[in-house]
Amino acid sequence: MGFWTRQALIALGLVGLALIVGLGVNFVRPEGLPLVQDWSETLARRAEERLPEGVAVLPPDRMAGLAGRADVVLLDARPRVFYELEHIPGAYSLPVEEAEGRIRDLLGRLGSGVRIVTYCGDPTCPAGRELAAKIRASGHPDVAVFLAGIEAWRAAGRPLAAGPDQGFPGG
Amino acid sequence: MAGTNRFSDVGVILARGFLGGVFVYASLDKIAHPDALAEIIFNYKILPDVLINLAAMTLPWVELLAGLTLISGRATAASAAILTGLTLAFSVAISYNLARGLDFHCGCFTTSPSAARAGWYTLGLELVLMLVGGICLIAAGRRQAASVPPSRA
């Protein structure tokens, strides 16, 4: 048997051994994983559990009524390129990685009676939740997150907008 | 030339120790937290749902076994090939997700949700590891070629 053939068989053996050990350890572990799991559902549930104190969850049916209201500011927490491709009409772009530098500017333009609603792509995307937490920590009293995200908005057949951000209100 | 060979031998041993050590270290937190690793793998949005938990259960053990084998100096071509293949797969996955703007954790060394997000520096690290893996693989092949009697060469 040639050198490389033997090494390939050893490599396959190592991977096979890892598979057996991994499955075996998981089997005896008290908190072992099921072999197959619906991760979308699991993470949607975890997303609600991980919400910081003082941040409300906005269900999809209530979201439709809030979009476009003058006392509600919608923030898209995804990277700007996704916002430009499509976003909920009336939303502003505030990617979570830019939040530190721009939240103060945003809050300076808003009254305390304004509700801020953040969203991301879907419940597994943490950016909407994280942006809401940062805004809440900056002192704004009324912050909510639309956890279902733009995927649910689109799936419900609601309208979408596209194009660059026009800047925060009052800017 | 003997001095040069000795120098390159030491270099290869160091490269094997470095790469093996990195993967052994990287595997430990993942073995301890398979659930968190599965969540990270899901967030890469590359594998189908049916393979996510299986990958979370198996992948850290592949890293551990291949890393230990590489450090031990036995079957170095096989273990270096596995680890180089893993770094190649991780590099492709990270590049793909960075290019499509996904916000995700690398899961390279820790499964902690508070760890920094993956960025282009993460890809740079994977490329360095791939380079070291390539060196180990080439060195194993050369060592084998040098050990073959001239009549068979």
Short mmCIF file of C-alpha atoms in Angstrom, two decimals:
data_model
loop_
_atom_site.label_atom_id
_atom_site.label_comp_id
_atom_site.label_asym_id
_atom_site.label_seq_id
_atom_site.Cartn_x
_atom_site.Cartn_y
_atom_site.Cartn_z
CA MET A 1 0.00 0.00 0.00
CA GLY A 2 1.39 3.41 -0.95
CA PHE A 3 2.26 6.07 1.60
CA TRP A 4 -0.52 8.48 0.66
CA THR A 5 -3.14 5.74 0.49
CA ARG A 6 -2.18 4.65 4.00
CA GLN A 7 -2.33 8.26 5.25
CA ALA A 8 -5.75 8.74 3.65
CA LEU A 9 -7.02 5.62 5.41
CA ILE A 10 -5.57 6.84 8.73
CA ALA A 11 -7.27 10.21 8.20
CA LEU A 12 -10.59 8.45 7.55
CA GLY A 13 -10.00 6.33 10.65
CA LEU A 14 -9.38 9.44 12.79
CA VAL A 15 -12.57 11.08 11.53
CA GLY A 16 -14.50 7.85 12.12
CA LEU A 17 -13.07 7.56 15.63
CA ALA A 18 -14.04 11.18 16.33
CA LEU A 19 -17.57 10.42 15.13
CA ILE A 20 -17.86 7.39 17.45
CA VAL A 21 -16.34 9.22 20.45
CA GLY A 22 -18.45 12.34 19.83
CA LEU A 23 -21.69 10.37 19.58
CA GLY A 24 -20.73 8.23 22.58
CA VAL A 25 -19.90 11.21 24.80
CA ASN A 26 -23.11 12.94 23.74
CA PHE A 27 -25.08 9.79 24.57
CA VAL A 28 -23.77 9.56 28.16
CA ARG A 29 -23.90 13.30 28.76
CA PRO A 30 -26.92 14.36 30.88
CA GLU A 31 -27.55 17.42 28.68
CA GLY A 32 -26.73 15.61 25.41
CA LEU A 33 -28.04 17.06 22.15
CA PRO A 34 -30.73 15.32 20.13
CA LEU A 35 -29.40 14.05 16.81
CA VAL A 36 -31.66 16.48 14.91
CA GLN A 37 -33.18 19.69 16.24
CA ASP A 38 -35.28 22.57 14.87
CA TRP A 39 -32.74 25.34 15.50
CA SER A 40 -34.92 28.12 14.08
CA GLU A 41 -37.57 27.39 16.70
CA THR A 42 -34.99 26.89 19.48
CA LEU A 43 -33.25 30.19 18.77
CA ALA A 44 -36.52 32.10 18.43
CA ARG A 45 -37.38 30.93 21.96
CA ARG A 46 -33.89 31.75 23.26
CA ALA A 47 -34.01 35.20 21.70
CA GLU A 48 -37.00 36.07 23.91
CA GLU A 49 -35.30 34.61 26.96
CA ARG A 50 -32.17 36.67 26.31
CA LEU A 51 -33.93 40.02 26.06
CA PRO A 52 -32.50 42.59 28.43
CA GLU A 53 -34.69 44.08 31.13
CA GLY A 54 -36.89 46.94 29.96
CA VAL A 55 -36.99 45.89 26.29
CA ALA A 56 -40.39 44.74 25.05
CA VAL A 57 -41.10 42.25 22.26
CA LEU A 58 -43.35 43.42 19.47
CA PRO A 59 -45.42 40.66 17.85
CA PRO A 60 -45.89 40.82 14.04
CA ASP A 61 -49.59 41.81 14.23
CA ARG A 62 -48.83 44.90 16.34
CA MET A 63 -45.82 45.81 14.22
CA ALA A 64 -48.03 46.48 11.18
CA GLY A 65 -49.98 49.12 13.07
CA LEU A 66 -46.87 50.89 14.39
CA ALA A 67 -44.92 51.28 11.15
CA GLY A 68 -45.33 54.82 9.82
CA ARG A 69 -46.59 56.38 13.05
CA ALA A 70 -45.02 59.72 13.99
CA ASP A 71 -44.37 58.67 17.59
CA VAL A 72 -42.53 55.49 16.55
CA VAL A 73 -38.96 55.31 15.20
CA LEU A 74 -38.07 52.08 13.42
CA LEU A 75 -34.41 51.08 13.33
CA ASP A 76 -32.94 48.44 11.01
CA ALA A 77 -29.99 46.87 12.90
CA ARG A 78 -28.61 44.91 9.93
CA PRO A 79 -25.52 45.90 7.91
CA ARG A 80 -26.28 48.89 5.70
CA VAL A 81 -26.08 46.91 2.45
CA PHE A 82 -29.08 44.82 3.49
CA TYR A 83 -31.02 47.94 4.47
CA GLU A 84 -30.40 49.42 1.05
CA LEU A 85 -31.64 46.26 -0.65
CA GLU A 86 -34.87 46.23 1.34
CA HIS A 87 -36.25 47.53 4.61
CA ILE A 88 -39.53 48.17 6.36
CA PRO A 89 -40.91 51.46 4.99
CA GLY A 90 -40.04 54.39 7.24
CA ALA A 91 -37.19 52.56 9.00
CA TYR A 92 -33.77 54.17 9.51
CA SER A 93 -30.50 52.28 9.19
CA LEU A 94 -28.51 51.83 12.39
CA PRO A 95 -26.23 48.79 12.08
CA VAL A 96 -25.53 47.48 15.57
CA GLU A 97 -21.77 47.87 15.07
CA GLU A 98 -22.28 51.63 14.55
CA ALA A 99 -24.57 51.98 17.56
CA GLU A 100 -22.02 53.25 20.06
CA GLY A 101 -21.26 56.36 18.05
CA ARG A 102 -24.77 57.17 16.80
CA ILE A 103 -27.23 56.40 19.60
CA ARG A 104 -26.50 59.69 21.39
CA ASP A 105 -27.11 61.60 18.14
CA LEU A 106 -30.41 59.75 17.62
CA LEU A 107 -31.65 60.19 21.17
CA GLY A 108 -30.78 63.89 21.04
CA ARG A 109 -33.29 64.31 18.20
CA LEU A 110 -36.15 62.39 19.84
CA GLY A 111 -38.52 63.26 22.64
CA SER A 112 -38.95 60.82 25.50
CA GLY A 113 -42.48 60.00 24.33
CA VAL A 114 -41.20 58.32 21.20
CA ARG A 115 -41.13 54.53 21.02
CA ILE A 116 -38.03 53.05 19.37
CA VAL A 117 -38.49 49.70 17.63
CA THR A 118 -35.49 47.73 16.34
CA TYR A 119 -35.46 44.76 14.00
CA CYS A 120 -33.07 42.41 12.23
CA GLY A 121 -33.50 39.63 9.65
CA ASP A 122 -35.19 36.90 11.69
CA PRO A 123 -35.39 35.69 15.31
CA THR A 124 -31.98 33.99 15.08
CA CYS A 125 -30.26 37.29 14.24
CA PRO A 126 -29.02 38.95 17.47
CA ALA A 127 -28.43 42.46 16.08
CA GLY A 128 -31.97 43.81 16.66
CA ARG A 129 -31.93 42.57 20.24
CA GLU A 130 -28.45 43.97 20.89
CA LEU A 131 -29.30 47.37 19.41
CA ALA A 132 -32.43 47.56 21.57
CA ALA A 133 -30.33 46.72 24.64
CA LYS A 134 -27.82 49.46 23.83
CA ILE A 135 -30.54 52.07 23.32
CA ARG A 136 -32.23 51.03 26.57
CA ALA A 137 -28.88 51.25 28.37
CA SER A 138 -28.44 54.76 26.97
CA GLY A 139 -31.49 55.84 28.95
CA HIS A 140 -34.37 55.83 26.45
CA PRO A 141 -37.42 54.54 28.33
CA ASP A 142 -39.53 53.03 25.55
CA VAL A 143 -37.66 50.45 23.47
CA ALA A 144 -39.04 47.36 21.77
CA VAL A 145 -37.68 44.78 19.38
CA PHE A 146 -39.54 43.21 16.48
CA LEU A 147 -37.93 39.80 16.94
CA ALA A 148 -39.66 38.12 14.00
CA GLY A 149 -37.76 40.55 11.77
CA ILE A 150 -38.01 41.56 8.16
CA GLU A 151 -38.37 37.91 7.04
CA ALA A 152 -41.72 37.69 8.86
CA TRP A 153 -42.72 41.11 7.52
CA ARG A 154 -42.02 39.92 3.98
CA ALA A 155 -43.71 36.55 4.56
CA ALA A 156 -46.86 38.41 5.67
CA GLY A 157 -46.91 40.14 2.27
CA ARG A 158 -46.37 43.62 3.71
CA PRO A 159 -44.73 46.32 1.57
CA LEU A 160 -40.97 46.84 1.53
CA ALA A 161 -38.84 49.85 0.62
CA ALA A 162 -35.33 50.02 -0.86
CA GLY A 163 -32.57 52.59 -1.23
CA PRO A 164 -30.11 54.48 0.95
CA ASP A 165 -30.86 55.84 4.39
CA GLN A 166 -32.02 59.47 4.54
CA GLY A 167 -30.62 60.18 8.02
CA PHE A 168 -32.35 60.32 11.38
CA PRO A 169 -35.51 62.37 11.86
CA GLY A 170 -34.87 66.05 12.36
CA GLY A 171 -31.44 65.73 10.71
CA MET B 1 23.95 20.88 4.71
CA ALA B 2 23.38 18.76 7.83
CA GLY B 3 23.00 21.96 9.84
CA THR B 4 20.33 23.24 7.45
CA ASN B 5 18.43 19.93 7.65
CA ARG B 6 18.58 20.00 11.43
CA PHE B 7 17.29 23.58 11.34
CA SER B 8 14.37 22.68 9.07
CA ASP B 9 13.60 19.56 11.15
CA VAL B 10 13.28 21.73 14.25
CA GLY B 11 11.10 24.15 12.27
CA VAL B 12 8.76 21.34 11.22
CA ILE B 13 8.52 20.01 14.78
CA LEU B 14 7.68 23.51 16.00
CA ALA B 15 5.10 23.91 13.21
CA ARG B 16 3.50 20.57 14.14
CA GLY B 17 3.47 21.49 17.82
CA PHE B 18 1.98 24.91 17.08
CA LEU B 19 -0.78 23.68 14.76
CA GLY B 20 -1.59 20.63 16.88
CA GLY B 21 -1.59 22.73 20.04
CA VAL B 22 -3.89 25.36 18.55
CA PHE B 23 -6.43 22.71 17.51
CA VAL B 24 -6.24 20.81 20.81
CA TYR B 25 -6.82 24.09 22.67
CA ALA B 26 -9.61 25.08 20.27
CA SER B 27 -11.40 21.75 20.76
CA LEU B 28 -11.67 21.85 24.56
CA ASP B 29 -14.28 24.59 24.99
CA LYS B 30 -16.31 23.16 22.09
CA ILE B 31 -16.30 19.68 23.64
CA ALA B 32 -17.49 21.21 26.91
CA HIS B 33 -20.29 23.24 25.26
CA PRO B 34 -21.81 21.32 22.32
CA ASP B 35 -25.10 23.20 22.56
CA ALA B 36 -23.41 26.59 22.17
CA LEU B 37 -21.31 25.21 19.33
CA ALA B 38 -24.41 23.92 17.55
CA GLU B 39 -25.95 27.39 17.81
CA ILE B 40 -22.81 28.93 16.30
CA ILE B 41 -22.83 26.37 13.46
CA PHE B 42 -26.51 27.14 12.79
CA ASN B 43 -25.72 30.85 12.64
CA TYR B 44 -23.19 30.22 9.86
CA LYS B 45 -26.31 29.34 7.80
CA ILE B 46 -24.40 26.88 5.64
CA LEU B 47 -25.17 23.37 6.93
CA PRO B 48 -28.66 21.87 6.69
CA ASP B 49 -30.50 21.48 10.02
CA VAL B 50 -30.08 17.69 10.04
CA LEU B 51 -26.26 17.98 10.13
CA ILE B 52 -25.88 20.75 12.72
CA ASN B 53 -25.97 18.71 15.93
CA LEU B 54 -23.93 15.89 14.39
CA ALA B 55 -21.26 18.44 13.39
CA ALA B 56 -21.30 19.97 16.90
CA MET B 57 -20.83 16.54 18.48
CA THR B 58 -18.08 15.38 16.10
CA LEU B 59 -16.05 18.37 14.92
CA PRO B 60 -14.28 19.16 18.23
CA TRP B 61 -13.22 15.52 18.56
CA VAL B 62 -11.79 15.58 15.03
CA GLU B 63 -9.79 18.66 16.06
CA LEU B 64 -8.63 17.05 19.31
CA LEU B 65 -7.64 13.67 17.83
CA ALA B 66 -5.94 15.14 14.76
CA GLY B 67 -4.16 17.76 16.90
CA LEU B 68 -2.84 15.15 19.36
CA THR B 69 -1.78 12.87 16.49
CA LEU B 70 0.11 15.70 14.82
CA ILE B 71 1.88 16.63 18.05
CA SER B 72 2.81 12.98 18.69
CA GLY B 73 4.68 12.81 15.37
CA ARG B 74 2.78 9.68 14.23
CA ALA B 75 0.78 9.76 10.97
CA THR B 76 1.70 13.43 10.52
CA ALA B 77 0.57 13.55 6.89
CA ALA B 78 -2.89 12.24 7.79
CA SER B 79 -3.38 14.58 10.75
CA ALA B 80 -1.88 17.59 8.92
CA ALA B 81 -4.20 16.89 5.97
CA ILE B 82 -7.24 16.81 8.27
CA LEU B 83 -6.29 20.06 10.02
CA THR B 84 -5.39 21.82 6.76
CA GLY B 85 -8.71 20.65 5.31
CA LEU B 86 -10.54 22.04 8.35
CA THR B 87 -8.83 25.43 8.06
CA LEU B 88 -9.70 25.48 4.35
CA ALA B 89 -13.35 24.68 5.10
CA PHE B 90 -13.48 27.31 7.88
CA SER B 91 -11.84 29.90 5.59
CA VAL B 92 -14.41 29.30 2.86
CA ALA B 93 -17.30 29.48 5.35
CA ILE B 94 -16.00 32.65 7.03
CA SER B 95 -15.27 34.37 3.69
CA TYR B 96 -18.71 33.48 2.34
CA ASN B 97 -20.47 34.85 5.41
CA LEU B 98 -18.34 38.01 5.62
CA ALA B 99 -18.98 38.64 1.92
CA ARG B 100 -22.75 38.40 2.41
CA GLY B 101 -22.56 40.65 5.48
CA LEU B 102 -23.68 38.15 8.11
CA ASP B 103 -23.18 39.02 11.74
CA PHE B 104 -21.82 35.81 13.30
CA HIS B 105 -19.46 34.36 15.87
CA CYS B 106 -16.45 32.46 14.55
CA GLY B 107 -16.57 29.77 17.24
CA CYS B 108 -12.89 29.23 16.53
CA PHE B 109 -11.58 29.11 20.10
CA THR B 110 -14.58 29.78 22.31
CA THR B 111 -18.31 29.25 22.20
CA SER B 112 -18.96 32.23 24.50
CA PRO B 113 -21.67 34.58 23.14
CA SER B 114 -19.66 37.53 24.50
CA ALA B 115 -16.69 36.71 22.23
CA ALA B 116 -15.91 39.15 19.42
CA ARG B 117 -17.73 38.69 16.13
CA ALA B 118 -15.95 37.12 13.18
CA GLY B 119 -14.13 39.60 10.96
CA TRP B 120 -11.50 39.64 8.25
CA TYR B 121 -8.83 39.16 10.95
CA THR B 122 -10.50 35.78 11.70
CA LEU B 123 -9.98 34.81 8.09
CA GLY B 124 -6.35 35.95 8.34
CA LEU B 125 -5.83 33.65 11.33
CA GLU B 126 -7.34 30.70 9.43
CA LEU B 127 -5.04 31.40 6.48
CA VAL B 128 -1.98 31.40 8.77
CA LEU B 129 -3.08 28.05 10.22
CA MET B 130 -3.65 26.71 6.70
CA LEU B 131 -0.14 27.78 5.72
CA VAL B 132 1.36 26.02 8.75
CA GLY B 133 -0.73 22.93 7.93
CA GLY B 134 0.55 23.01 4.36
CA ILE B 135 4.14 23.16 5.63
CA CYS B 136 3.53 20.14 7.91
CA LEU B 137 1.93 18.22 5.03
CA ILE B 138 4.75 18.97 2.58
CA ALA B 139 7.35 18.11 5.22
CA ALA B 140 5.66 14.75 5.86
CA GLY B 141 5.68 13.99 2.13
CA ARG B 142 9.36 14.94 1.75
CA ARG B 143 10.34 12.90 4.77
CA GLN B 144 8.59 9.89 3.27
CA ALA B 145 10.27 10.47 -0.14
CA ALA B 146 13.69 10.75 1.56
CA SER B 147 13.14 7.47 3.43
CA VAL B 148 12.37 5.47 0.24
CA PRO B 149 15.45 3.41 -0.85
CA PRO B 150 17.06 4.77 -4.08
CA SER B 151 16.12 1.62 -6.06
CA ARG B 152 12.44 2.37 -5.46
CA ALA B 153 12.73 6.12 -5.94
#
